[in-house]
Tab-separated table of C-alpha atoms in Angstrom:
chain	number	residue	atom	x	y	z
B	1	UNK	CA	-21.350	-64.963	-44.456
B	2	UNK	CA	-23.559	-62.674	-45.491
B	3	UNK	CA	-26.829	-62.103	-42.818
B	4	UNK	CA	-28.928	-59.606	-41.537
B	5	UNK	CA	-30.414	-59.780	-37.484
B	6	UNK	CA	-33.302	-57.698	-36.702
B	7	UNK	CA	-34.282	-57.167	-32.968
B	8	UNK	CA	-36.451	-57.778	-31.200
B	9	UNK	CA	-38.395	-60.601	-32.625
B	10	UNK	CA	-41.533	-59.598	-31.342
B	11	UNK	CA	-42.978	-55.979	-29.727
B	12	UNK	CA	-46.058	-54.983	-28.035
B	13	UNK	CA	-46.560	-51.353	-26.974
B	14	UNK	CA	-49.631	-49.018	-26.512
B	15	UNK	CA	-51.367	-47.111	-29.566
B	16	UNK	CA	-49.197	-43.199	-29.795
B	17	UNK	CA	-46.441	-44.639	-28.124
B	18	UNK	CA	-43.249	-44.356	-29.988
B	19	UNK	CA	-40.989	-47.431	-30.925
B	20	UNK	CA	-37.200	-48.318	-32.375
B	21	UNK	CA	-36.683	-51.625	-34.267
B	22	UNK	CA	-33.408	-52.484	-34.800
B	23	UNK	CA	-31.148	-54.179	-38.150
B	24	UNK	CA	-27.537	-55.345	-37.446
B	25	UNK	CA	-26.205	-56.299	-41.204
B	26	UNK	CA	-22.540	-58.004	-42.128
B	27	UNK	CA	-23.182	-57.731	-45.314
B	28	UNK	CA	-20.350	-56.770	-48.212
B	29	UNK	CA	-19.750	-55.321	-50.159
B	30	UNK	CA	-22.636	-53.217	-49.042
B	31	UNK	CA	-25.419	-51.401	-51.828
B	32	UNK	CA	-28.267	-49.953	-49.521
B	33	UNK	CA	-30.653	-51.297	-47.223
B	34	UNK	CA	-34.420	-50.865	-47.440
B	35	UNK	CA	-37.198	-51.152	-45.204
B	36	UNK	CA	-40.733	-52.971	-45.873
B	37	UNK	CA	-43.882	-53.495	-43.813
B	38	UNK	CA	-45.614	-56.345	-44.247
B	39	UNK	CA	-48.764	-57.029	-43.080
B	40	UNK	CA	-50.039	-59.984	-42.145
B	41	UNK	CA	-51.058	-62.470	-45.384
B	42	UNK	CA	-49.997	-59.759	-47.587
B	43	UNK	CA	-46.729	-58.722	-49.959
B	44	UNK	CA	-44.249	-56.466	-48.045
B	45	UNK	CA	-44.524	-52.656	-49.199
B	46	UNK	CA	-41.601	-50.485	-49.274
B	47	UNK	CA	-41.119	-47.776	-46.378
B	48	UNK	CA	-37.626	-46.559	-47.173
B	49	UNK	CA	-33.936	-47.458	-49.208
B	50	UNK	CA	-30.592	-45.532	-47.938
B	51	UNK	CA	-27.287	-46.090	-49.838
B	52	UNK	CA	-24.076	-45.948	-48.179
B	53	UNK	CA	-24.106	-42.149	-47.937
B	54	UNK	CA	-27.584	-41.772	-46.396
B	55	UNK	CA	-27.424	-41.764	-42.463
B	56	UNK	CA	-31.480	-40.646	-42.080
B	57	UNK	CA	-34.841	-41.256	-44.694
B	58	UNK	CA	-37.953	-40.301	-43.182
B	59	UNK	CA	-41.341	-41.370	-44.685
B	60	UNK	CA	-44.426	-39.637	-42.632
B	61	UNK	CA	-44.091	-41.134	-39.158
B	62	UNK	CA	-41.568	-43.548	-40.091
B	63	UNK	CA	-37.595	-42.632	-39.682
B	64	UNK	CA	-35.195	-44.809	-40.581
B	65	UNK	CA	-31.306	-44.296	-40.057
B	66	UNK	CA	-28.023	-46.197	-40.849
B	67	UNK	CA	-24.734	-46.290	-39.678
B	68	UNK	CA	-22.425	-47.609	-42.291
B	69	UNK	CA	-19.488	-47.772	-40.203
B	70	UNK	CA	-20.992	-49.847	-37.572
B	71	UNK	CA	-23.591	-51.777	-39.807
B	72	UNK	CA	-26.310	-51.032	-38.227
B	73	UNK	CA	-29.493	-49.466	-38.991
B	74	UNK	CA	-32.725	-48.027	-36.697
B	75	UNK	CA	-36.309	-47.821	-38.120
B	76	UNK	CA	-38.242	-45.105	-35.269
B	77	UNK	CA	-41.753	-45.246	-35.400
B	78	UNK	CA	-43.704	-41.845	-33.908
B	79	UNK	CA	-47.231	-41.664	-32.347
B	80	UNK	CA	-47.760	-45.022	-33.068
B	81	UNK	CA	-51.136	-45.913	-34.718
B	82	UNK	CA	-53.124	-49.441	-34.691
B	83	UNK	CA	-52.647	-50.014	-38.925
B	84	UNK	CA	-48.856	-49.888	-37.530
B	85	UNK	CA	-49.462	-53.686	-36.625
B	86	UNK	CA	-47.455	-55.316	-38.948
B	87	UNK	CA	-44.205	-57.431	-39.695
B	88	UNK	CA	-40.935	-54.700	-40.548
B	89	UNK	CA	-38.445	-56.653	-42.942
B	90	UNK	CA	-35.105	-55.158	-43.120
B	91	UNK	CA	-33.100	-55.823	-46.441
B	92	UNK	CA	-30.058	-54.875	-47.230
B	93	UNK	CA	-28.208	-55.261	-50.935
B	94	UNK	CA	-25.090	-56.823	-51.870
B	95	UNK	CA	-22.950	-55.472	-55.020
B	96	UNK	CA	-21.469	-58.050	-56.991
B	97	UNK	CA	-23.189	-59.848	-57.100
B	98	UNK	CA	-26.296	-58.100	-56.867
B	99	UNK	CA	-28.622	-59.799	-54.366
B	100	UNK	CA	-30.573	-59.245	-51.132
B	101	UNK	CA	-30.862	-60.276	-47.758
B	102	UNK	CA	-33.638	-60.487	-46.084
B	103	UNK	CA	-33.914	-60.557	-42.153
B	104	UNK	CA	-36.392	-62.396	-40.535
B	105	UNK	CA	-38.875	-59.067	-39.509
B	106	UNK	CA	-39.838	-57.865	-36.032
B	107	UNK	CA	-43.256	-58.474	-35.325
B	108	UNK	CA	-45.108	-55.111	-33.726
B	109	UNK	CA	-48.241	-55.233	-32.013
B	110	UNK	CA	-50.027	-51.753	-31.688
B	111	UNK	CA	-52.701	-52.026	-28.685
B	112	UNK	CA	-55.234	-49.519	-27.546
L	1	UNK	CA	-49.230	-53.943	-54.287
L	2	UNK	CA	-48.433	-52.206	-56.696
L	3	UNK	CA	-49.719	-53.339	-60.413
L	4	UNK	CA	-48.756	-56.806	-59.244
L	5	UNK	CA	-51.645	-59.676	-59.084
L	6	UNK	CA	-51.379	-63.222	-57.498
L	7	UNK	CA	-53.475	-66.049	-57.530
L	8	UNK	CA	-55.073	-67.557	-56.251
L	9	UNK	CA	-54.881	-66.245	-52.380
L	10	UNK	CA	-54.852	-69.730	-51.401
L	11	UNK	CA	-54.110	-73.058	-52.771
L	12	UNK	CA	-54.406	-76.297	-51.459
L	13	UNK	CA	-53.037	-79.839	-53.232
L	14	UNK	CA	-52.708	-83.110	-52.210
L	15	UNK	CA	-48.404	-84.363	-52.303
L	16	UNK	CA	-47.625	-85.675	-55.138
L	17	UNK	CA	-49.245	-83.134	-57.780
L	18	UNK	CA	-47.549	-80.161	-59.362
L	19	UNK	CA	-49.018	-76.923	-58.953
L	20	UNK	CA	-49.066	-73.654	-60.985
L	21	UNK	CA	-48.755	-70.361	-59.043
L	22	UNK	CA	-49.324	-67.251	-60.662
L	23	UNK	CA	-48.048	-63.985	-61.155
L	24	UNK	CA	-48.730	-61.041	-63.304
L	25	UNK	CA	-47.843	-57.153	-63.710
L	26	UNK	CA	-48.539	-54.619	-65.109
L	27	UNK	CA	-46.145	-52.131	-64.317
L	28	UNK	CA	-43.997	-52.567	-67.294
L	29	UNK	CA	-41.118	-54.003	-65.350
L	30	UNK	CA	-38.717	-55.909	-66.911
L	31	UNK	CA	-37.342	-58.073	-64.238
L	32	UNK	CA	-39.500	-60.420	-62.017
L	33	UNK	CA	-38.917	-62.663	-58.812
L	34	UNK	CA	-40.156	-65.668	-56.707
L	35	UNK	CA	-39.857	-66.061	-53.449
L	36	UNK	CA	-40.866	-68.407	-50.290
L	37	UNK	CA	-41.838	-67.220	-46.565
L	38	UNK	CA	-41.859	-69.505	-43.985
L	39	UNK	CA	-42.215	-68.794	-40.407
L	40	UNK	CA	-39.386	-67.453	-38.593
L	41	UNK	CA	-37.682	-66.890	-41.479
L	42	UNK	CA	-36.335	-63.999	-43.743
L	43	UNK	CA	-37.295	-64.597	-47.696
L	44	UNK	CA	-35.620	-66.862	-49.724
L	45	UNK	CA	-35.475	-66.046	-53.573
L	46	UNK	CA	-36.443	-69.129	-55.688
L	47	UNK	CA	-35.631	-67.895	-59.234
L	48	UNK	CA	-35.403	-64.419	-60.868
L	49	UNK	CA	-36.243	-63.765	-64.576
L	50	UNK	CA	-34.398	-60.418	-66.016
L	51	UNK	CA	-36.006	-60.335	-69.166
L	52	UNK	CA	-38.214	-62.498	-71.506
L	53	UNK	CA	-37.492	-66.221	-72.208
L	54	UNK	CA	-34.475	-66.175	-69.609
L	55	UNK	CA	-34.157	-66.964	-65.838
L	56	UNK	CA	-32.198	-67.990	-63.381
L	57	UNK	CA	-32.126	-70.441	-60.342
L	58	UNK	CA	-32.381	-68.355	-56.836
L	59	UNK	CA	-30.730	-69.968	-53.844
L	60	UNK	CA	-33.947	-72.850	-53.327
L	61	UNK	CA	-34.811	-73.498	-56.876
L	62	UNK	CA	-34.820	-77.587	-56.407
L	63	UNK	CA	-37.914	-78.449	-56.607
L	64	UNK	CA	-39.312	-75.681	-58.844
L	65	UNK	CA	-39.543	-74.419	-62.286
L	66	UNK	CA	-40.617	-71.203	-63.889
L	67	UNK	CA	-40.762	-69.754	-67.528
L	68	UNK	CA	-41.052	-66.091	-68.981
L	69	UNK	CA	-42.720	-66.473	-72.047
L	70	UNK	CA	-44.179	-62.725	-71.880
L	71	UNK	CA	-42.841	-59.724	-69.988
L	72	UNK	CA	-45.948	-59.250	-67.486
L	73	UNK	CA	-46.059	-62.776	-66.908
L	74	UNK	CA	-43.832	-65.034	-64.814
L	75	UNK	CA	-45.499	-68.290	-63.280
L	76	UNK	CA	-44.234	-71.114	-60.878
L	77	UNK	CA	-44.632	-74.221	-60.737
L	78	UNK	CA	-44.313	-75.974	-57.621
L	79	UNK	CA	-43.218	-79.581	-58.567
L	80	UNK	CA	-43.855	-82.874	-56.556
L	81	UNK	CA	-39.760	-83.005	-56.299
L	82	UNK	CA	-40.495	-79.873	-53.848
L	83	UNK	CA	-39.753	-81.747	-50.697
L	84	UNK	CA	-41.737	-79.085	-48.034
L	85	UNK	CA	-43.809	-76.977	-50.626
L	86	UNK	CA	-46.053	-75.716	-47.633
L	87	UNK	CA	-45.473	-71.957	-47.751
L	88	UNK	CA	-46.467	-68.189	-48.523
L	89	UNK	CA	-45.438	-67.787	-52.154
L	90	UNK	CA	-44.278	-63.779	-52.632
L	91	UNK	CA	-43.762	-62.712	-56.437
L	92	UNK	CA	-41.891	-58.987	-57.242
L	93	UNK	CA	-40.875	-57.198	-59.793
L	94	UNK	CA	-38.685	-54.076	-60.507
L	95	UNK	CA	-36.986	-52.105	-63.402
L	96	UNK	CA	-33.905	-52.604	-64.986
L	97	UNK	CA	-31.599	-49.591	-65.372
L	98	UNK	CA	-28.986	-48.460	-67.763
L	99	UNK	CA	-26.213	-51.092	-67.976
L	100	UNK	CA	-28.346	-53.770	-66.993
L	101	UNK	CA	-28.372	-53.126	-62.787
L	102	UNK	CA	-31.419	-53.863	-61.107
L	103	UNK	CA	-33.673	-51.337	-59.935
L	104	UNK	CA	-33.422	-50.884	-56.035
L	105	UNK	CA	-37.192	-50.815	-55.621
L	106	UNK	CA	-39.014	-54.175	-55.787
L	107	UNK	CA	-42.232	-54.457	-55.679
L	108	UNK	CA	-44.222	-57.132	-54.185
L	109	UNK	CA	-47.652	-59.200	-55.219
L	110	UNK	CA	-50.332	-60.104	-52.266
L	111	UNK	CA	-48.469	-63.889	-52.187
L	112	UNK	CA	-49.826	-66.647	-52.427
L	113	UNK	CA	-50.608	-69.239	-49.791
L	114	UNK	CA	-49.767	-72.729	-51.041
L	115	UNK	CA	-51.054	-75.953	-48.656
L	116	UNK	CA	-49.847	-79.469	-49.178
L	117	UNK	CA	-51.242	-82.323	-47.901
């Protein structure tokens, strides 16, 4: 079956702190897997999409990295920042056919 | 959100009615989506339209219908057959490439948050 796990469920840490949030996948066969940030009451927005040949994307302070072999992928957050507060979706593709899977988001809470 | 409009924000109805979501873009995109968030739980695609006057059930369509009478426009109606239609309502869009794949990018409207009492 396909599913995606993200972990943990929820996060607190303190504002410039860095953080890891973590995506386990068993999807196949696999297409890429994207990141989104969604904030709360709002549409998630895009942070990054890797294909199977991608191991790191970076998008400002955001890094996000995937291990194909293992199915797993990392999104690092550096010098954390309050407008960080927000749900992180991870989403990976299936080929054929083509459809998504979401995971149910980690929940971060940046705190001065 | 990216050329994509919802509304309204929030909707309530009493059980029993049908209700018509909206969703609009302008971003030239020629496939569309619907989808429902519900606490504690990833999102769940409802039905998908990949070009004008043709669409296809998602994995929860029961319930709903849509139609895709013009390419920037892709409604939903939430039907009283909807057994829990209490939810945030998320609409997307993205391109279609050569051969007919889907874009990897989606882009997502504000959603919509429908209450039924």
């Amino acid at each position: 079956k396909n599913q995606v796990e993200q972990s943990p469920q929820s996060l607190i840490i303190l504002e410039g702190k860095n953080c890891t949030l973590q995506c386990n996948y068993t999807v196949s066969p696999f297409s890429n897997l994207r990141w989104y940030k969604q904030d709360t009451g709002r549409g998630p927005v895009s942070l990054t999409i890797m294909t199977f040949s991608e191991n790191t994307k970076s998008n400002g302070r955001y890094t996000a990295t995937l291990d194909a072999d293992t199915k797993q992928s990392s999104l690092h957050i550096t010098a954390s920042q309050l407008s960080d507060s927000a749900s992180y979706i991870c989403v990976v593709s299936a080929m054929a056919p083509d459809k998504l899977i979401f995971g149910t988001g980690t929940r971060l809470q940046v705190f001065p | 959100d990216g050329g994509i409009t919802q509304s309204p924000k929030y909707l309530f109805r009493k059980e029993g009615q049908n209700v018509t979501l909206s969703c609009e873009q302008n971003l030239n995109h020629d496939a569309m989506y619907w989808y429902r968030q519900d606490p504690g739980q990833g999102l769940r695609l409802i039905y998908y339209s990949q070009i004008v006057n043709d669409f296809q059930k998602g994995d929860i369509a029961e319930g709903y219908s849509v139609s895709r009478e013009k390419k920037e426009s892709f409604p939903l109606t939430v039907t009283s057959a909807q057994k829990n239609p209490t939810a945030f309502y998320l609409c997307a869009s993205s391109i279609q490439l050569a051969g007919g794949q889907i874009s990897y990018e989606q882009y997502f409207g504000p959603g919509t948050r429908l209450t039924v009492t």
